């Protein structure tokens, strides 16, 4: 019932916009910023953000948003970020997670890593056939977002110009080449228990998904709390 109530909290369109904005930032978000992004008054944003916190979808804290400390730095402001954990609802009840964990355990015990990666790469290729072209980071972001990876572009002045491939210059390519990082792993629950097996499967799946592109490649580069794979321009595509 808790999961149903939490998901029901997103039915309000303003609340959902606020939740989606906070989640997309990957950092603490203050009330003023969230209100401006959602196009609502600060008091209304505060009400909905607190409701999302009560529902367990966000967690709140406080810190100074001025970047200063000491006298004159101002009072700490209330901030929000996505709460850890998962929410899911299935009617009637289903338990696919247990099935996935049992299959992963059996595959690991039987040493079926290579076979699993082969199957995952084939699945990625099949998904690519219906997904359209994927020749740039921007196109890859759209494709990955549709599959729940919550991708964002980092590097090459991503804050000004969205980190497009065109932003990479010959002089700074090695240091500032843009990459796609993903804030969510769709296989997180099983990957926590069987990281080598499931992360290898995920890499193979994404390799298959991007396999038709000579411009991009997927590689392992794990970060805490994020997907273990990063997408970057292929070396043979660098200038």
PDB file of C-alpha atoms in Angstrom:
ATOM      1  CA  UNK A   1       0.000   0.000   0.000  1.00  0.00           C
ATOM      2  CA  UNK A   2       2.891   2.402   0.693  1.00  0.00           C
ATOM      3  CA  UNK A   3       4.107   2.116  -2.889  1.00  0.00           C
ATOM      4  CA  UNK A   4       0.606   2.773  -4.224  1.00  0.00           C
ATOM      5  CA  UNK A   5       0.247   5.859  -2.044  1.00  0.00           C
ATOM      6  CA  UNK A   6       3.680   7.137  -3.062  1.00  0.00           C
ATOM      7  CA  UNK A   7       2.980   6.757  -6.773  1.00  0.00           C
ATOM      8  CA  UNK A   8      -0.469   8.287  -6.325  1.00  0.00           C
ATOM      9  CA  UNK A   9       1.254  11.408  -4.986  1.00  0.00           C
ATOM     10  CA  UNK A  10       2.520  12.051  -8.522  1.00  0.00           C
ATOM     11  CA  UNK A  11      -0.985  12.295  -9.947  1.00  0.00           C
ATOM     12  CA  UNK A  12      -1.049  16.057  -9.375  1.00  0.00           C
ATOM     13  CA  UNK A  13       0.562  17.651 -12.476  1.00  0.00           C
ATOM     14  CA  UNK A  14       2.412  20.379 -10.554  1.00  0.00           C
ATOM     15  CA  UNK A  15       3.763  17.850  -8.065  1.00  0.00           C
ATOM     16  CA  UNK A  16       4.909  15.620 -10.872  1.00  0.00           C
ATOM     17  CA  UNK A  17       6.708  18.493 -12.637  1.00  0.00           C
ATOM     18  CA  UNK A  18       8.503  19.355  -9.413  1.00  0.00           C
ATOM     19  CA  UNK A  19       9.497  15.743  -8.811  1.00  0.00           C
ATOM     20  CA  UNK A  20      10.790  15.293 -12.365  1.00  0.00           C
ATOM     21  CA  UNK A  21      12.806  18.497 -12.138  1.00  0.00           C
ATOM     22  CA  UNK A  22      14.445  17.597  -8.830  1.00  0.00           C
ATOM     23  CA  UNK A  23      15.283  14.096 -10.075  1.00  0.00           C
ATOM     24  CA  UNK A  24      16.769  15.410 -13.318  1.00  0.00           C
ATOM     25  CA  UNK A  25      19.260  17.682 -11.514  1.00  0.00           C
ATOM     26  CA  UNK A  26      21.082  14.941  -9.625  1.00  0.00           C
ATOM     27  CA  UNK A  27      21.842  17.363  -6.768  1.00  0.00           C
ATOM     28  CA  UNK A  28      20.174  19.331  -3.974  1.00  0.00           C
ATOM     29  CA  UNK A  29      17.478  21.682  -5.268  1.00  0.00           C
ATOM     30  CA  UNK A  30      16.093  24.633  -3.314  1.00  0.00           C
ATOM     31  CA  UNK A  31      12.469  25.745  -3.224  1.00  0.00           C
ATOM     32  CA  UNK A  32      13.027  28.900  -5.270  1.00  0.00           C
ATOM     33  CA  UNK A  33      14.767  27.024  -8.063  1.00  0.00           C
ATOM     34  CA  UNK A  34      12.118  24.293  -8.154  1.00  0.00           C
ATOM     35  CA  UNK A  35       9.282  26.828  -8.146  1.00  0.00           C
ATOM     36  CA  UNK A  36      10.805  28.752 -11.049  1.00  0.00           C
ATOM     37  CA  UNK A  37      11.361  25.566 -13.045  1.00  0.00           C
ATOM     38  CA  UNK A  38       7.754  24.437 -12.518  1.00  0.00           C
ATOM     39  CA  UNK A  39       6.310  27.900 -13.129  1.00  0.00           C
ATOM     40  CA  UNK A  40       4.524  28.127  -9.774  1.00  0.00           C
ATOM     41  CA  UNK A  41       4.716  30.283  -6.649  1.00  0.00           C
ATOM     42  CA  UNK A  42       7.327  29.393  -4.037  1.00  0.00           C
ATOM     43  CA  UNK A  43       4.712  28.666  -1.364  1.00  0.00           C
ATOM     44  CA  UNK A  44       2.894  26.225  -3.656  1.00  0.00           C
ATOM     45  CA  UNK A  45       6.165  24.561  -4.623  1.00  0.00           C
ATOM     46  CA  UNK A  46       7.115  24.217  -0.958  1.00  0.00           C
ATOM     47  CA  UNK A  47       3.770  22.553  -0.203  1.00  0.00           C
ATOM     48  CA  UNK A  48       4.140  19.996  -2.992  1.00  0.00           C
ATOM     49  CA  UNK A  49       7.823  19.324  -2.306  1.00  0.00           C
ATOM     50  CA  UNK A  50       6.999  18.582   1.326  1.00  0.00           C
ATOM     51  CA  UNK A  51       4.184  16.272   0.221  1.00  0.00           C
ATOM     52  CA  UNK A  52       6.629  14.400  -2.004  1.00  0.00           C
ATOM     53  CA  UNK A  53       8.979  14.110   0.975  1.00  0.00           C
ATOM     54  CA  UNK A  54       6.180  12.748   3.172  1.00  0.00           C
ATOM     55  CA  UNK A  55       5.413  10.182   0.460  1.00  0.00           C
ATOM     56  CA  UNK A  56       9.036   9.025   0.513  1.00  0.00           C
ATOM     57  CA  UNK A  57       9.771  10.084  -3.082  1.00  0.00           C
ATOM     58  CA  UNK A  58      12.108  12.932  -2.081  1.00  0.00           C
ATOM     59  CA  UNK A  59      14.288  13.530   0.923  1.00  0.00           C
ATOM     60  CA  UNK A  60      14.965  16.965   2.366  1.00  0.00           C
ATOM     61  CA  UNK A  61      17.753  18.689   4.206  1.00  0.00           C
ATOM     62  CA  UNK A  62      19.143  22.166   4.655  1.00  0.00           C
ATOM     63  CA  UNK A  63      22.243  23.989   3.503  1.00  0.00           C
ATOM     64  CA  UNK A  64      23.345  27.458   2.478  1.00  0.00           C
ATOM     65  CA  UNK A  65      22.787  28.000  -1.226  1.00  0.00           C
ATOM     66  CA  UNK A  66      25.021  31.086  -1.384  1.00  0.00           C
ATOM     67  CA  UNK A  67      28.214  29.040  -1.281  1.00  0.00           C
ATOM     68  CA  UNK A  68      29.452  31.158   1.635  1.00  0.00           C
ATOM     69  CA  UNK A  69      29.826  30.404   5.323  1.00  0.00           C
ATOM     70  CA  UNK A  70      30.165  32.403   8.496  1.00  0.00           C
ATOM     71  CA  UNK A  71      28.496  35.701   9.440  1.00  0.00           C
ATOM     72  CA  UNK A  72      26.487  37.256   6.654  1.00  0.00           C
ATOM     73  CA  UNK A  73      26.200  34.000   4.693  1.00  0.00           C
ATOM     74  CA  UNK A  74      22.457  33.809   5.277  1.00  0.00           C
ATOM     75  CA  UNK A  75      20.284  31.149   6.808  1.00  0.00           C
ATOM     76  CA  UNK A  76      20.405  27.569   5.500  1.00  0.00           C
ATOM     77  CA  UNK A  77      17.676  26.877   2.949  1.00  0.00           C
ATOM     78  CA  UNK A  78      15.576  23.745   2.673  1.00  0.00           C
ATOM     79  CA  UNK A  79      16.712  21.552  -0.214  1.00  0.00           C
ATOM     80  CA  UNK A  80      15.429  18.378  -1.827  1.00  0.00           C
ATOM     81  CA  UNK A  81      16.807  15.439  -3.750  1.00  0.00           C
ATOM     82  CA  UNK A  82      15.454  12.075  -4.869  1.00  0.00           C
ATOM     83  CA  UNK A  83      15.058   9.559  -2.073  1.00  0.00           C
ATOM     84  CA  UNK A  84      16.880   6.231  -2.394  1.00  0.00           C
ATOM     85  CA  UNK A  85      14.912   3.055  -2.938  1.00  0.00           C
ATOM     86  CA  UNK A  86      12.428   1.880  -5.536  1.00  0.00           C
ATOM     87  CA  UNK A  87       8.675   2.111  -5.884  1.00  0.00           C
ATOM     88  CA  UNK A  88       6.658  -0.311  -7.974  1.00  0.00           C
ATOM     89  CA  UNK A  89       3.076  -1.454  -8.237  1.00  0.00           C
ATOM     90  CA  UNK A  90       1.756  -4.582  -9.922  1.00  0.00           C
ATOM     91  CA  UNK A  91      -1.879  -5.617 -10.021  1.00  0.00           C
ATOM     92  CA  UNK A  92      -2.229  -8.517  -9.457  1.00  0.00           C
ATOM     93  CA  UNK A  93       0.956  -8.926  -7.426  1.00  0.00           C
ATOM     94  CA  UNK A  94       4.022 -10.158  -9.326  1.00  0.00           C
ATOM     95  CA  UNK A  95       7.558 -10.822  -8.112  1.00  0.00           C
ATOM     96  CA  UNK A  96       9.839 -10.481 -11.121  1.00  0.00           C
ATOM     97  CA  UNK A  97      12.716  -9.267  -8.942  1.00  0.00           C
ATOM     98  CA  UNK A  98      13.006 -12.594  -7.124  1.00  0.00           C
ATOM     99  CA  UNK A  99      12.894 -14.446 -10.442  1.00  0.00           C
ATOM    100  CA  UNK A 100      15.621 -12.185 -11.856  1.00  0.00           C
ATOM    101  CA  UNK A 101      17.806 -12.712  -8.792  1.00  0.00           C
ATOM    102  CA  UNK A 102      17.395 -16.490  -8.944  1.00  0.00           C
ATOM    103  CA  UNK A 103      18.248 -16.545 -12.645  1.00  0.00           C
ATOM    104  CA  UNK A 104      21.266 -14.310 -12.048  1.00  0.00           C
ATOM    105  CA  UNK A 105      22.453 -16.549  -9.212  1.00  0.00           C
ATOM    106  CA  UNK A 106      22.105 -19.662 -11.369  1.00  0.00           C
ATOM    107  CA  UNK A 107      23.918 -17.990 -14.291  1.00  0.00           C
ATOM    108  CA  UNK A 108      26.758 -16.898 -12.018  1.00  0.00           C
ATOM    109  CA  UNK A 109      27.131 -20.350 -10.445  1.00  0.00           C
ATOM    110  CA  UNK A 110      27.121 -21.994 -13.867  1.00  0.00           C
ATOM    111  CA  UNK A 111      29.624 -19.522 -15.339  1.00  0.00           C
ATOM    112  CA  UNK A 112      27.216 -18.329 -17.998  1.00  0.00           C
ATOM    113  CA  UNK A 113      28.543 -14.763 -18.167  1.00  0.00           C
ATOM    114  CA  UNK A 114      29.582 -15.016 -21.820  1.00  0.00           C
ATOM    115  CA  UNK A 115      26.257 -16.509 -22.893  1.00  0.00           C
ATOM    116  CA  UNK A 116      24.337 -13.844 -21.002  1.00  0.00           C
ATOM    117  CA  UNK A 117      26.353 -11.067 -22.656  1.00  0.00           C
ATOM    118  CA  UNK A 118      25.762 -12.607 -26.079  1.00  0.00           C
ATOM    119  CA  UNK A 119      22.016 -12.694 -25.446  1.00  0.00           C
ATOM    120  CA  UNK A 120      22.082  -9.121 -24.107  1.00  0.00           C
ATOM    121  CA  UNK A 121      23.969  -7.848 -27.155  1.00  0.00           C
ATOM    122  CA  UNK A 122      21.439  -9.517 -29.453  1.00  0.00           C
ATOM    123  CA  UNK A 123      18.597  -7.918 -27.487  1.00  0.00           C
ATOM    124  CA  UNK A 124      20.262  -4.514 -27.810  1.00  0.00           C
ATOM    125  CA  UNK A 125      20.591  -5.013 -31.564  1.00  0.00           C
ATOM    126  CA  UNK A 126      16.913  -5.958 -31.796  1.00  0.00           C
ATOM    127  CA  UNK A 127      15.933  -2.854 -29.836  1.00  0.00           C
ATOM    128  CA  UNK A 128      18.115  -0.735 -32.117  1.00  0.00           C
ATOM    129  CA  UNK A 129      16.190  -1.888 -35.181  1.00  0.00           C
ATOM    130  CA  UNK A 130      13.040  -0.183 -33.896  1.00  0.00           C
ATOM    131  CA  UNK A 131      14.715   2.787 -32.211  1.00  0.00           C
ATOM    132  CA  UNK A 132      16.020   4.655 -35.243  1.00  0.00           C
ATOM    133  CA  UNK A 133      19.434   6.222 -35.748  1.00  0.00           C
ATOM    134  CA  UNK A 134      21.886   6.880 -32.948  1.00  0.00           C
ATOM    135  CA  UNK A 135      24.840   8.706 -34.470  1.00  0.00           C
ATOM    136  CA  UNK A 136      25.355  11.472 -31.919  1.00  0.00           C
ATOM    137  CA  UNK A 137      25.371  11.957 -28.178  1.00  0.00           C
ATOM    138  CA  UNK A 138      22.144  13.934 -28.401  1.00  0.00           C
ATOM    139  CA  UNK A 139      20.379  11.091 -30.239  1.00  0.00           C
ATOM    140  CA  UNK A 140      21.801   8.590 -27.743  1.00  0.00           C
ATOM    141  CA  UNK A 141      20.414  10.661 -24.852  1.00  0.00           C
ATOM    142  CA  UNK A 142      16.907  10.407 -26.316  1.00  0.00           C
ATOM    143  CA  UNK A 143      17.275   6.672 -26.836  1.00  0.00           C
ATOM    144  CA  UNK A 144      18.607   6.025 -23.344  1.00  0.00           C
ATOM    145  CA  UNK A 145      16.023   8.276 -21.695  1.00  0.00           C
ATOM    146  CA  UNK A 146      13.267   6.218 -23.302  1.00  0.00           C
ATOM    147  CA  UNK A 147      14.742   3.122 -21.626  1.00  0.00           C
ATOM    148  CA  UNK A 148      14.871   4.706 -18.160  1.00  0.00           C
ATOM    149  CA  UNK A 149      18.611   5.371 -17.835  1.00  0.00           C
ATOM    150  CA  UNK A 150      18.173   9.098 -17.015  1.00  0.00           C
ATOM    151  CA  UNK A 151      21.134  10.166 -19.177  1.00  0.00           C
ATOM    152  CA  UNK A 152      22.867  13.548 -19.156  1.00  0.00           C
ATOM    153  CA  UNK A 153      25.860  14.912 -21.025  1.00  0.00           C
ATOM    154  CA  UNK A 154      28.997  15.835 -19.105  1.00  0.00           C
ATOM    155  CA  UNK A 155      32.130  17.589 -20.299  1.00  0.00           C
ATOM    156  CA  UNK A 156      32.906  19.975 -23.147  1.00  0.00           C
ATOM    157  CA  UNK A 157      31.141  22.871 -21.403  1.00  0.00           C
ATOM    158  CA  UNK A 158      27.970  20.816 -20.884  1.00  0.00           C
ATOM    159  CA  UNK A 159      26.609  23.644 -18.781  1.00  0.00           C
ATOM    160  CA  UNK A 160      26.698  26.007 -21.767  1.00  0.00           C
ATOM    161  CA  UNK A 161      25.702  24.359 -24.978  1.00  0.00           C
ATOM    162  CA  UNK A 162      24.565  21.038 -23.579  1.00  0.00           C
ATOM    163  CA  UNK A 163      27.967  19.451 -24.145  1.00  0.00           C
ATOM    164  CA  UNK A 164      27.370  18.821 -27.826  1.00  0.00           C
ATOM    165  CA  UNK A 165      29.958  16.929 -29.852  1.00  0.00           C
ATOM    166  CA  UNK A 166      30.603  20.103 -31.833  1.00  0.00           C
ATOM    167  CA  UNK A 167      31.917  21.715 -28.645  1.00  0.00           C
ATOM    168  CA  UNK A 168      34.975  19.486 -28.658  1.00  0.00           C
ATOM    169  CA  UNK A 169      37.986  21.171 -30.248  1.00  0.00           C
ATOM    170  CA  UNK A 170      41.090  19.509 -31.586  1.00  0.00           C
ATOM    171  CA  UNK A 171      43.175  21.133 -28.873  1.00  0.00           C
ATOM    172  CA  UNK A 172      40.984  20.068 -25.970  1.00  0.00           C
ATOM    173  CA  UNK A 173      39.393  16.835 -27.132  1.00  0.00           C
ATOM    174  CA  UNK A 174      41.375  14.595 -24.803  1.00  0.00           C
ATOM    175  CA  UNK A 175      40.544  16.661 -21.737  1.00  0.00           C
ATOM    176  CA  UNK A 176      37.018  17.850 -22.420  1.00  0.00           C
ATOM    177  CA  UNK A 177      35.390  15.312 -24.728  1.00  0.00           C
ATOM    178  CA  UNK A 178      31.698  15.062 -23.792  1.00  0.00           C
ATOM    179  CA  UNK A 179      30.321  11.805 -22.457  1.00  0.00           C
ATOM    180  CA  UNK A 180      26.920  10.498 -21.445  1.00  0.00           C
ATOM    181  CA  UNK A 181      26.536   9.566 -17.798  1.00  0.00           C
ATOM    182  CA  UNK A 182      23.384   7.847 -16.561  1.00  0.00           C
ATOM    183  CA  UNK A 183      21.889   8.552 -13.160  1.00  0.00           C
ATOM    184  CA  UNK A 184      19.747   5.418 -13.123  1.00  0.00           C
ATOM    185  CA  UNK A 185      20.462   1.744 -13.689  1.00  0.00           C
ATOM    186  CA  UNK A 186      17.273  -0.073 -14.749  1.00  0.00           C
ATOM    187  CA  UNK A 187      18.778  -3.272 -13.286  1.00  0.00           C
ATOM    188  CA  UNK A 188      19.918  -1.709 -10.011  1.00  0.00           C
ATOM    189  CA  UNK A 189      18.306  -4.157  -7.566  1.00  0.00           C
ATOM    190  CA  UNK A 190      19.841  -7.237  -9.218  1.00  0.00           C
ATOM    191  CA  UNK A 191      23.125  -5.454 -10.037  1.00  0.00           C
ATOM    192  CA  UNK A 192      23.637  -4.765  -6.323  1.00  0.00           C
ATOM    193  CA  UNK A 193      23.681  -8.504  -5.605  1.00  0.00           C
ATOM    194  CA  UNK A 194      25.498  -9.678  -8.750  1.00  0.00           C
ATOM    195  CA  UNK A 195      27.535  -6.687  -9.977  1.00  0.00           C
ATOM    196  CA  UNK A 196      30.031  -8.372 -12.377  1.00  0.00           C
ATOM    197  CA  UNK A 197      27.333 -10.461 -14.032  1.00  0.00           C
ATOM    198  CA  UNK A 198      24.653  -7.787 -14.376  1.00  0.00           C
ATOM    199  CA  UNK A 199      26.987  -4.890 -15.169  1.00  0.00           C
ATOM    200  CA  UNK A 200      28.583  -6.976 -17.899  1.00  0.00           C
ATOM    201  CA  UNK A 201      25.109  -7.773 -19.238  1.00  0.00           C
ATOM    202  CA  UNK A 202      24.200  -4.086 -19.170  1.00  0.00           C
ATOM    203  CA  UNK A 203      27.352  -3.136 -21.073  1.00  0.00           C
ATOM    204  CA  UNK A 204      26.645  -5.765 -23.726  1.00  0.00           C
ATOM    205  CA  UNK A 205      23.041  -4.585 -24.045  1.00  0.00           C
ATOM    206  CA  UNK A 206      24.164  -0.998 -24.600  1.00  0.00           C
ATOM    207  CA  UNK A 207      26.861  -2.111 -27.036  1.00  0.00           C
ATOM    208  CA  UNK A 208      24.164  -3.826 -29.057  1.00  0.00           C
ATOM    209  CA  UNK A 209      21.909  -0.793 -28.798  1.00  0.00           C
ATOM    210  CA  UNK A 210      24.664   1.503 -30.107  1.00  0.00           C
ATOM    211  CA  UNK A 211      26.255  -1.065 -32.389  1.00  0.00           C
ATOM    212  CA  UNK A 212      25.026   0.555 -35.579  1.00  0.00           C
ATOM    213  CA  UNK A 213      26.907   3.773 -34.796  1.00  0.00           C
ATOM    214  CA  UNK A 214      30.544   4.351 -35.724  1.00  0.00           C
ATOM    215  CA  UNK A 215      30.480   7.592 -33.729  1.00  0.00           C
ATOM    216  CA  UNK A 216      29.790   6.225 -30.241  1.00  0.00           C
ATOM    217  CA  UNK A 217      30.982   3.485 -27.947  1.00  0.00           C
ATOM    218  CA  UNK A 218      30.008   2.166 -24.511  1.00  0.00           C
ATOM    219  CA  UNK A 219      32.534   1.316 -21.812  1.00  0.00           C
ATOM    220  CA  UNK A 220      32.581   0.530 -18.103  1.00  0.00           C
ATOM    221  CA  UNK A 221      33.232   3.489 -15.788  1.00  0.00           C
ATOM    222  CA  UNK A 222      31.313   2.945 -12.573  1.00  0.00           C
ATOM    223  CA  UNK A 223      30.369   5.770 -10.220  1.00  0.00           C
ATOM    224  CA  UNK A 224      28.567   5.361  -6.890  1.00  0.00           C
ATOM    225  CA  UNK A 225      24.821   5.703  -7.310  1.00  0.00           C
ATOM    226  CA  UNK A 226      24.918   5.786 -11.132  1.00  0.00           C
ATOM    227  CA  UNK A 227      24.871   3.349 -14.033  1.00  0.00           C
ATOM    228  CA  UNK A 228      28.193   1.536 -14.459  1.00  0.00           C
ATOM    229  CA  UNK A 229      28.422   2.343 -18.191  1.00  0.00           C
ATOM    230  CA  UNK A 230      29.427   5.587 -19.903  1.00  0.00           C
ATOM    231  CA  UNK A 231      28.791   6.469 -23.550  1.00  0.00           C
ATOM    232  CA  UNK A 232      31.448   8.474 -25.385  1.00  0.00           C
ATOM    233  CA  UNK A 233      32.574   9.362 -28.910  1.00  0.00           C
ATOM    234  CA  UNK A 234      34.503   6.546 -30.537  1.00  0.00           C
ATOM    235  CA  UNK A 235      38.253   7.074 -30.712  1.00  0.00           C
ATOM    236  CA  UNK A 236      38.211   6.556 -34.456  1.00  0.00           C
ATOM    237  CA  UNK A 237      35.706   9.400 -34.641  1.00  0.00           C
ATOM    238  CA  UNK A 238      37.919  11.908 -32.792  1.00  0.00           C
ATOM    239  CA  UNK A 239      39.444  14.779 -34.730  1.00  0.00           C
TER     240      UNK A 239
END
